[in-house]
Coordinates of C-alpha atoms in Angstrom, one line a residue:
M1 CA 267.0 -13.6 53.2
T2 CA 266.3 -16.9 54.9
S3 CA 267.9 -20.2 54.2
D4 CA 264.8 -22.5 53.6
R5 CA 263.7 -21.2 50.4
H6 CA 261.8 -18.2 51.7
L7 CA 262.6 -14.5 50.8
R8 CA 262.5 -11.9 53.8
N9 CA 260.9 -8.4 53.7
P10 CA 262.0 -5.7 52.8
V11 CA 264.0 -7.3 49.9
L12 CA 265.3 -4.0 49.3
P13 CA 265.8 -2.4 52.8
G14 CA 265.9 1.7 53.2
F15 CA 264.7 4.3 50.6
H16 CA 263.4 2.2 47.6
P17 CA 259.9 3.3 46.8
D18 CA 257.6 2.6 43.9
P19 CA 259.2 -0.7 42.7
S20 CA 258.7 -1.7 39.0
I21 CA 259.7 -5.4 38.2
V22 CA 260.3 -7.1 35.0
R23 CA 261.6 -10.8 34.2
V24 CA 263.8 -11.3 31.3
G25 CA 264.6 -15.0 30.7
A26 CA 265.6 -16.2 34.0
E27 CA 266.6 -12.8 35.6
Y28 CA 264.5 -10.2 37.5
Y29 CA 264.8 -6.6 37.6
I30 CA 263.5 -4.2 40.0
A31 CA 263.6 -0.3 39.3
T32 CA 262.8 2.2 42.2
S33 CA 262.0 5.9 42.4
T34 CA 264.8 8.6 43.3
F35 CA 263.0 11.9 43.6
E36 CA 265.6 14.6 43.9
W37 CA 268.5 12.3 44.2
F38 CA 271.3 11.6 41.5
P39 CA 271.8 9.3 39.6
G40 CA 268.1 8.3 39.0
V41 CA 266.5 5.1 39.1
P42 CA 268.6 2.5 40.6
V43 CA 268.1 -1.1 39.2
H44 CA 268.6 -4.5 41.2
R45 CA 268.9 -7.9 39.8
S46 CA 268.0 -11.4 41.1
T47 CA 267.6 -14.9 39.6
D48 CA 265.6 -16.2 42.6
L49 CA 263.6 -13.1 44.2
V50 CA 265.5 -13.8 47.5
H51 CA 269.0 -12.2 46.7
W52 CA 269.4 -9.0 44.9
E53 CA 272.4 -7.2 43.6
H54 CA 272.7 -3.6 42.7
A55 CA 273.1 -3.3 39.0
G56 CA 273.4 0.4 38.2
H57 CA 271.2 3.2 37.9
L58 CA 269.0 3.9 34.5
L59 CA 269.4 7.6 34.5
D60 CA 273.0 8.5 35.3
R61 CA 273.8 11.3 32.8
A62 CA 273.0 14.9 33.1
E63 CA 271.3 14.9 29.7
T64 CA 268.5 12.6 30.8
L65 CA 268.1 13.8 34.3
D66 CA 267.9 17.6 34.9
L67 CA 266.9 18.2 38.7
R68 CA 268.8 21.3 39.3
G69 CA 266.3 23.4 41.6
V70 CA 263.5 20.7 42.0
P71 CA 261.9 21.0 45.4
D72 CA 262.3 18.3 47.9
S73 CA 260.5 15.1 47.4
A74 CA 259.9 16.4 43.6
G75 CA 262.2 14.9 40.6
V76 CA 261.9 11.4 39.6
W77 CA 258.5 9.8 40.6
A78 CA 257.5 6.1 40.1
P79 CA 259.5 4.8 37.1
S80 CA 258.0 1.9 35.1
L81 CA 260.5 -0.8 33.5
S82 CA 259.3 -3.4 30.9
H83 CA 260.9 -5.3 28.4
H84 CA 259.5 -5.8 24.9
D85 CA 260.9 -6.7 21.4
G86 CA 264.4 -7.4 22.8
R87 CA 264.6 -3.9 24.4
F88 CA 264.3 -2.4 27.9
W89 CA 261.7 0.3 28.1
L90 CA 261.6 3.0 30.9
I91 CA 258.9 5.4 31.6
Y92 CA 259.6 8.0 34.2
S93 CA 258.2 11.2 35.5
I94 CA 260.2 14.6 36.5
V95 CA 258.0 16.5 38.7
R96 CA 258.9 20.2 39.2
T97 CA 256.0 21.6 41.2
V98 CA 254.7 20.1 44.4
G99 CA 252.5 21.6 47.3
S100 CA 250.3 23.7 44.9
P101 CA 247.4 23.1 43.0
Y102 CA 249.4 22.6 40.1
K103 CA 251.5 19.6 39.2
D104 CA 254.1 20.6 36.8
V105 CA 255.2 17.3 35.6
D106 CA 257.0 15.8 32.3
N107 CA 257.0 12.1 31.3
F108 CA 259.6 10.8 29.3
L109 CA 260.5 7.4 27.7
V110 CA 264.1 6.0 27.2
T111 CA 265.1 2.5 26.0
A112 CA 268.1 0.2 25.9
D113 CA 269.1 -3.2 24.7
S114 CA 270.7 -4.0 27.9
V115 CA 269.8 -2.8 31.5
E116 CA 273.4 -1.7 32.0
G117 CA 272.7 0.7 28.8
P118 CA 273.4 2.8 27.0
W119 CA 270.1 4.4 27.3
S120 CA 268.6 6.4 24.6
E121 CA 268.0 10.2 24.6
P122 CA 264.7 10.8 26.4
V123 CA 261.5 11.0 24.4
F124 CA 259.1 13.4 26.0
L125 CA 255.6 12.0 26.1
N126 CA 253.1 14.1 28.0
S127 CA 252.4 16.3 31.1
S128 CA 249.0 15.3 32.0
G129 CA 249.8 13.7 35.4
F130 CA 252.3 11.5 37.0
D131 CA 252.8 7.6 37.6
P132 CA 252.9 6.7 33.8
S133 CA 253.4 3.1 32.8
L134 CA 253.9 1.4 29.4
F135 CA 251.7 -1.4 28.2
H136 CA 252.5 -3.6 25.5
D137 CA 249.6 -5.4 23.9
D138 CA 249.7 -9.0 22.4
D139 CA 249.0 -7.3 18.8
G140 CA 252.3 -5.4 19.2
R141 CA 250.8 -1.8 19.9
H142 CA 252.0 0.1 23.1
W143 CA 250.0 2.1 25.4
L144 CA 250.7 4.6 27.9
V145 CA 248.7 4.9 30.9
N146 CA 248.9 7.5 33.8
L147 CA 247.0 9.5 36.4
Q148 CA 245.3 12.5 35.1
W149 CA 246.0 15.5 37.3
D150 CA 243.0 18.4 37.8
H151 CA 244.2 21.7 39.6
R152 CA 240.7 23.2 39.6
P153 CA 239.0 24.2 42.6
G154 CA 236.3 21.9 43.9
R155 CA 237.5 19.1 41.5
P156 CA 239.1 16.1 42.6
S157 CA 242.8 16.4 41.9
F158 CA 243.3 12.7 41.4
A159 CA 240.8 12.9 38.4
G160 CA 241.2 9.3 37.2
I161 CA 243.3 6.8 34.8
V162 CA 243.9 7.9 31.2
L163 CA 245.3 5.8 28.3
Q164 CA 246.9 6.8 24.9
E165 CA 248.6 4.8 22.3
Y166 CA 252.4 5.4 21.9
D167 CA 253.7 5.1 18.1
P168 CA 257.6 4.0 18.2
E169 CA 258.0 5.1 14.6
K170 CA 256.8 8.8 15.3
R171 CA 258.4 8.6 18.8
A172 CA 255.1 10.3 20.2
L173 CA 251.7 9.6 21.7
V174 CA 248.9 9.2 18.9
G175 CA 245.1 9.0 18.8
E176 CA 242.5 9.8 21.2
I177 CA 243.0 9.9 25.1
S178 CA 240.6 7.2 26.7
H179 CA 239.3 7.6 30.2
L180 CA 239.6 4.2 31.7
L181 CA 238.3 4.6 35.5
S182 CA 237.6 7.0 38.2
H183 CA 237.0 6.3 41.8
D184 CA 235.7 8.1 44.9
E185 CA 238.9 6.9 46.5
L186 CA 242.2 8.3 45.5
I187 CA 243.8 6.2 42.8
E188 CA 247.2 6.4 41.1
G189 CA 250.0 4.2 40.0
P190 CA 248.1 2.5 37.1
N191 CA 249.7 -0.7 35.5
L192 CA 247.9 -2.8 32.7
Y193 CA 248.2 -6.5 32.1
H194 CA 246.3 -8.9 29.9
R195 CA 245.4 -12.6 31.0
D196 CA 242.8 -14.9 29.9
G197 CA 240.9 -12.6 27.8
W198 CA 240.8 -9.8 30.5
Y199 CA 242.6 -6.4 30.8
Y200 CA 243.6 -5.9 34.4
L201 CA 244.3 -2.6 36.0
M202 CA 246.4 -2.6 39.0
L203 CA 246.1 0.6 41.1
A204 CA 247.6 2.3 44.0
E205 CA 244.8 3.6 46.4
G206 CA 244.5 5.6 49.3
G207 CA 247.9 7.9 49.0
T208 CA 251.0 6.5 49.9
G209 CA 250.9 6.8 53.7
W210 CA 249.0 5.0 56.4
N211 CA 245.9 4.4 54.3
H212 CA 247.8 3.1 51.2
G213 CA 246.9 -0.1 49.3
I214 CA 246.5 -1.9 46.0
L215 CA 243.3 -2.1 44.2
M216 CA 242.4 -4.1 41.0
A217 CA 239.7 -3.6 38.1
R218 CA 239.2 -5.6 35.1
S219 CA 237.5 -5.0 31.6
R220 CA 237.2 -7.3 28.5
S221 CA 238.2 -4.1 26.6
L222 CA 241.2 -2.3 26.7
T223 CA 239.6 1.0 27.0
G224 CA 237.0 -0.2 29.4
P225 CA 234.5 -0.2 31.1
Y226 CA 236.6 -1.3 34.0
A227 CA 234.8 -2.9 36.8
L228 CA 236.6 -2.9 40.5
D229 CA 237.4 -6.1 42.2
P230 CA 234.3 -6.8 44.4
A231 CA 236.6 -8.2 47.2
G232 CA 238.2 -4.5 47.8
S233 CA 241.9 -4.0 48.2
L234 CA 244.3 -6.8 47.2
L235 CA 246.9 -5.5 49.7
T236 CA 246.6 -3.1 52.4
T237 CA 247.5 -2.3 56.1
R238 CA 245.2 0.5 56.9
D239 CA 243.4 -1.6 59.1
A240 CA 246.6 -3.1 60.9
P241 CA 248.3 -0.4 62.6
D242 CA 250.5 -2.8 64.5
A243 CA 251.6 -4.8 61.6
P244 CA 255.5 -4.9 61.1
L245 CA 255.1 -3.5 57.4
L246 CA 253.0 -0.5 57.0
K247 CA 251.8 1.9 54.2
A248 CA 251.8 -1.2 52.0
G249 CA 250.8 -0.5 48.2
H250 CA 252.0 0.7 44.8
G251 CA 252.8 -2.6 43.2
E252 CA 253.5 -4.6 40.0
L253 CA 253.1 -8.1 38.9
V254 CA 255.9 -10.7 37.7
E255 CA 255.3 -14.1 36.4
T256 CA 258.0 -16.7 37.1
P257 CA 259.2 -19.2 34.3
D258 CA 257.2 -22.0 36.0
G259 CA 254.0 -19.8 36.2
E260 CA 254.0 -18.6 39.7
W261 CA 253.1 -15.1 40.4
Y262 CA 254.5 -12.7 42.4
L263 CA 253.6 -8.8 43.5
V264 CA 256.3 -6.4 44.4
H265 CA 255.1 -3.6 46.4
L266 CA 256.5 -0.7 48.7
A267 CA 255.9 -0.7 52.7
S268 CA 257.4 0.9 55.7
R269 CA 258.8 -0.3 59.0
P270 CA 257.9 2.4 61.5
V271 CA 260.0 3.5 64.8
A272 CA 257.4 4.0 67.8
T273 CA 257.6 7.7 69.2
P274 CA 255.3 9.6 71.6
D275 CA 254.0 11.5 68.6
G276 CA 253.1 8.4 66.5
P277 CA 254.9 5.9 64.4
R278 CA 257.6 7.4 62.0
C279 CA 259.4 5.4 59.1
V280 CA 263.1 6.8 59.3
L281 CA 264.0 4.2 56.4
G282 CA 261.4 5.8 54.1
R283 CA 259.3 3.4 51.9
E284 CA 261.2 0.2 51.1
T285 CA 260.6 -2.6 48.4
C286 CA 259.0 -5.9 49.5
I287 CA 257.5 -9.1 47.5
Q288 CA 254.5 -11.2 48.2
R289 CA 253.4 -14.5 46.4
A290 CA 250.1 -14.2 44.6
E291 CA 247.6 -16.4 42.8
W292 CA 244.7 -16.1 40.4
T293 CA 241.2 -17.3 41.7
G294 CA 238.9 -19.7 39.6
D295 CA 236.8 -16.5 38.7
G296 CA 239.9 -14.6 37.4
W297 CA 240.9 -12.2 40.4
L298 CA 244.3 -11.8 42.0
R299 CA 244.8 -12.6 45.7
L300 CA 247.7 -12.9 47.9
A301 CA 248.8 -16.6 48.3
H302 CA 248.6 -16.6 52.0
G303 CA 245.0 -15.9 52.1
D304 CA 244.3 -12.4 53.3
N305 CA 245.4 -8.9 52.2
R306 CA 248.4 -8.0 54.7
P307 CA 251.8 -8.4 53.7
R308 CA 254.1 -10.8 55.0
V309 CA 257.5 -10.6 56.2
T310 CA 258.5 -14.2 55.2
V311 CA 257.3 -15.3 51.8
P312 CA 257.9 -18.5 50.0
A313 CA 260.4 -18.1 47.1
P314 CA 259.9 -19.7 43.7
R315 CA 259.9 -23.4 43.9
S316 CA 262.4 -24.1 41.3
A317 CA 264.9 -21.2 41.1
P318 CA 268.2 -22.2 42.5
L319 CA 268.9 -19.9 45.3
T320 CA 272.1 -17.6 44.9
E321 CA 274.6 -16.6 47.4
P322 CA 274.3 -13.0 48.2
V323 CA 277.7 -10.9 48.1
P324 CA 277.3 -8.4 50.7
A325 CA 278.5 -4.7 50.1
P326 CA 281.5 -3.8 52.3
D327 CA 280.5 -1.5 55.2
R328 CA 283.7 0.5 54.7
D329 CA 284.6 2.7 51.7
D330 CA 288.3 3.5 51.5
F331 CA 288.0 5.6 48.4
D332 CA 290.5 3.8 46.5
A333 CA 288.5 3.2 43.2
P334 CA 288.5 6.2 40.7
V335 CA 284.9 6.6 40.7
L336 CA 282.1 6.2 43.4
S337 CA 280.5 2.7 43.9
G338 CA 276.8 2.6 43.1
E339 CA 275.5 2.9 46.8
W340 CA 276.5 6.6 46.6
S341 CA 274.1 9.2 45.7
T342 CA 274.4 13.1 45.3
L343 CA 271.7 15.8 45.5
R344 CA 270.2 16.9 42.1
V345 CA 273.4 17.1 39.9
P346 CA 275.9 14.3 39.3
A347 CA 279.3 14.0 40.7
D348 CA 281.4 15.7 38.3
P349 CA 285.4 16.8 38.7
S350 CA 284.5 20.4 39.2
W351 CA 283.4 19.5 42.9
L352 CA 284.4 15.9 43.6
S353 CA 287.6 13.9 43.0
L354 CA 288.8 10.5 44.0
T355 CA 292.2 11.0 42.2
E356 CA 293.6 14.4 43.2
R357 CA 294.5 13.0 46.6
P358 CA 294.7 9.2 45.9
G359 CA 292.8 7.1 48.5
A360 CA 290.7 10.0 49.7
L361 CA 287.2 11.5 48.6
R362 CA 288.1 15.1 47.9
L363 CA 285.0 17.8 47.9
R364 CA 285.2 21.4 46.9
G365 CA 282.8 23.4 49.0
R366 CA 280.0 24.9 47.2
Q367 CA 276.3 26.0 48.3
S368 CA 274.7 25.7 51.6
P369 CA 272.8 22.4 52.9
H370 CA 269.5 24.3 52.1
S371 CA 270.3 24.9 48.5
R372 CA 268.4 23.0 45.8
H373 CA 271.0 23.8 43.1
S374 CA 274.7 23.0 43.6
Q375 CA 275.4 21.0 46.9
S376 CA 278.8 19.1 47.5
L377 CA 277.1 16.2 49.2
V378 CA 277.4 12.6 48.7
A379 CA 275.5 10.1 51.1
K380 CA 274.2 6.5 51.3
R381 CA 270.7 5.1 52.3
L382 CA 270.3 4.0 55.7
T383 CA 269.0 0.3 55.9
S384 CA 268.6 0.0 59.5
V385 CA 267.6 2.3 62.5
R386 CA 270.5 0.8 64.2
C387 CA 273.7 1.5 62.7
R388 CA 277.0 3.6 63.1
V389 CA 278.3 6.0 60.7
T390 CA 282.1 7.0 60.9
T391 CA 284.3 9.1 58.7
A392 CA 287.7 10.6 58.8
L393 CA 288.0 14.2 57.8
D394 CA 291.1 16.5 56.8
F395 CA 289.7 20.0 56.6
R396 CA 291.6 23.2 57.4
P397 CA 289.0 26.0 56.9
S398 CA 290.1 29.8 57.2
H399 CA 286.9 31.3 57.2
F400 CA 283.6 30.9 58.9
S401 CA 281.8 30.5 55.4
Q402 CA 284.0 27.1 55.0
L403 CA 282.5 24.0 56.6
A404 CA 282.7 20.3 56.2
G405 CA 281.7 17.2 57.9
L406 CA 279.3 14.3 58.6
I407 CA 275.5 15.0 57.8
C408 CA 272.4 12.9 58.7
W409 CA 270.0 13.9 56.1
Y410 CA 266.3 13.8 55.1
D411 CA 266.1 16.9 52.9
T412 CA 266.8 20.7 52.7
T413 CA 264.5 21.4 55.6
T414 CA 265.4 18.8 58.1
H415 CA 269.0 17.3 58.6
Y416 CA 271.6 17.1 61.3
Y417 CA 275.2 18.3 60.5
L418 CA 278.4 17.4 62.5
R419 CA 280.8 20.1 60.9
V420 CA 284.1 21.8 61.1
T421 CA 284.4 25.5 60.5
H422 CA 286.8 28.3 61.5
E423 CA 286.2 31.1 63.8
E424 CA 288.2 34.1 64.3
G425 CA 290.6 33.8 67.4
R426 CA 289.6 30.2 67.9
G427 CA 290.7 28.4 64.8
R428 CA 289.0 25.0 64.0
V429 CA 285.9 24.4 65.7
L430 CA 283.6 21.3 65.6
G431 CA 280.0 21.8 66.2
L432 CA 276.5 21.1 65.0
T433 CA 274.2 22.7 62.5
L434 CA 270.7 21.7 62.9
T435 CA 267.9 22.1 60.5
D436 CA 264.4 21.1 62.0
D437 CA 261.5 21.4 59.6
G438 CA 263.0 24.6 58.1
V439 CA 264.2 26.1 61.6
H440 CA 268.0 26.6 61.6
S441 CA 270.1 26.5 64.9
E442 CA 273.8 26.2 65.8
P443 CA 273.9 25.3 69.7
T444 CA 276.9 27.0 71.2
D445 CA 277.0 24.6 74.0
A446 CA 277.8 21.7 71.4
E447 CA 281.3 22.9 70.3
L448 CA 284.7 21.5 70.6
L449 CA 288.2 23.4 69.8
V450 CA 290.0 20.9 67.5
E451 CA 292.6 23.2 66.3
Q452 CA 295.4 21.0 67.8
W453 CA 293.8 17.7 67.1
P454 CA 296.2 15.4 65.1
A455 CA 293.3 13.8 63.3
L456 CA 289.7 14.2 63.2
L457 CA 287.0 11.4 63.3
L458 CA 283.4 11.9 63.1
R459 CA 280.7 9.5 64.3
A460 CA 276.8 9.1 64.2
D461 CA 275.0 6.4 66.4
F462 CA 271.5 5.7 65.2
D463 CA 269.6 3.7 67.9
G464 CA 265.9 3.3 66.9
A465 CA 264.5 7.0 67.6
E466 CA 267.7 8.4 69.1
L467 CA 270.8 9.9 67.2
R468 CA 274.0 10.6 68.8
F469 CA 277.2 12.6 67.6
S470 CA 280.7 12.1 68.6
A471 CA 284.3 12.9 67.5
S472 CA 287.7 11.6 68.3
P473 CA 291.3 12.9 67.8
D474 CA 292.7 9.3 67.4
G475 CA 290.0 6.7 66.9
T476 CA 290.4 5.6 70.4
D477 CA 288.7 8.3 72.9
W478 CA 285.4 9.5 71.7
I479 CA 283.8 12.7 72.9
R480 CA 280.0 13.3 72.8
V481 CA 279.1 16.4 70.6
G482 CA 275.6 17.8 71.5
P483 CA 272.4 16.5 73.0
V484 CA 270.7 13.3 72.0
L485 CA 268.8 14.2 68.8
D486 CA 265.4 12.9 67.5
A487 CA 266.3 10.4 64.7
T488 CA 262.8 10.1 63.7
K489 CA 262.4 13.6 62.4
L490 CA 264.5 12.2 59.5
S491 CA 261.2 10.5 57.9
D492 CA 258.4 11.0 55.6
D493 CA 256.1 11.3 58.7
Y494 CA 257.7 14.4 60.5
G495 CA 256.3 18.0 59.6
D496 CA 253.3 19.1 57.6
R497 CA 254.5 18.7 54.1
L498 CA 254.3 15.6 51.8
R499 CA 257.7 14.0 51.9
F500 CA 258.5 10.9 50.0
T501 CA 262.2 9.8 50.5
G502 CA 264.0 8.4 53.4
A503 CA 267.0 9.0 55.6
F504 CA 270.6 9.1 54.4
A505 CA 274.0 9.6 55.9
G506 CA 276.9 11.1 54.2
V507 CA 279.7 13.8 53.9
C508 CA 279.4 17.4 52.5
A509 CA 281.5 20.6 52.2
Q510 CA 280.3 24.1 51.7
D511 CA 282.3 27.4 51.0
L512 CA 279.7 30.0 51.0
G513 CA 282.5 32.7 49.8
G514 CA 282.7 30.9 46.4
T515 CA 286.3 29.8 47.0
R516 CA 285.9 26.2 46.7
A517 CA 287.7 25.2 49.8
V518 CA 289.0 21.6 50.0
A519 CA 287.8 18.9 52.3
D520 CA 289.3 15.5 52.3
F521 CA 287.5 12.3 53.5
D522 CA 290.0 9.3 54.1
W523 CA 287.4 6.7 54.4
F524 CA 283.7 6.3 55.2
E525 CA 282.1 3.5 57.0
L526 CA 278.3 2.7 57.7
T527 CA 277.7 -0.5 59.9
N528 CA 274.4 -2.0 60.7
L529 CA 274.1 -2.9 64.5

């Protein structure tokens, strides 16, 4: 945010990829992807495009979002939020297979009269590919557009963009499937717009990494043929490796009440390492101002196709005063605030309580940090690569299979865990459990005996590429635990697999013996430095 009628990117820092934007009256809403995290699809609200407030999650019930067992970086991909006939419409994918020729994906629709819900039961649409969106044409008909996936050897997996009509009375897709466009380059993330007699197809191109971008095509007919913009990419940083915002792509358009146009898109801010740049915060949400040319093509208003950090705000919208979220959560409320997320399953009383011990977050230990089913883990997105995370833990394990502590998380294959456990003859032991691209270790030279400590405070300090753990018995004297760790491994860019999320910090508990040992966290603080 800036004070001179400009917005500053990213407007939604940290893991907020694949943004979808819609305006209803004077209010704007952005929905973003959540992959394996629950609840699904956070939505943020603004009246000026500058200041954004969290307005809840659109998929917050287990009935609408079953993620148990989905692989890392699968789950909810690229939601698309729209508004028509007085209702909000949300299209979303649940991807259940990644890293193979197949892409098992189901596409669903839910609707609501208000963005706060209640949202309808999901309507299954198709499984032909991911990145679906819904286009509401001027004649009142509704059209689903999505990527067609092709698993066959020797064929392009990204097999083009397809279109089919949605009938709200039948709650189903109807009619023939139209193939709108194929391209030699990888294209996905389709969104349709109708303006001045043209149908415009906005596409994500080049994959969601360093080659990412946005490409436009248009046609006089909804079903094509579509001609690509002769100027090439509307937005990209593939040729600007030193730009402050990289991986820019996957966007949607919104028009202000005064006829100004803005493009919302994702981008990432890299941390330099000897092995190349890595984006610890994942893919973040940014906004650029756009303009239509005299010959009917869209261009960024500043004159080139690279994203800007500072962008003019809408001319007439009154700027609001932001209400910053508090750094510290004392767990005094009966439910978790909207900044918290859990892995794959909702927070329910069987494993999480804010009332059994008032003023504390109580977790009952369940499965290991490698599990894709029933983890007792709650975490917050990192929004800065320079931050401090601290929590106070009360935990009395009686067996080595019981653990609890502070975790710095990317996914089940890569995370750093400062945990307390029990060892025979030694009592409570504080140490590290490290999982580095699937390789598990527990360094014995990073252990502290804490049986007699009157309190147990745990801390993680992020400083660019470095992460340091420490602990304290009183909040005054802090003791380093373990070596300096590589924080950049908590990123999309580490390892050989496709990874799509971002770094989190949180608390968790395990009881591998199944007795549900209890861990209480008195407070949690995440402060950007």
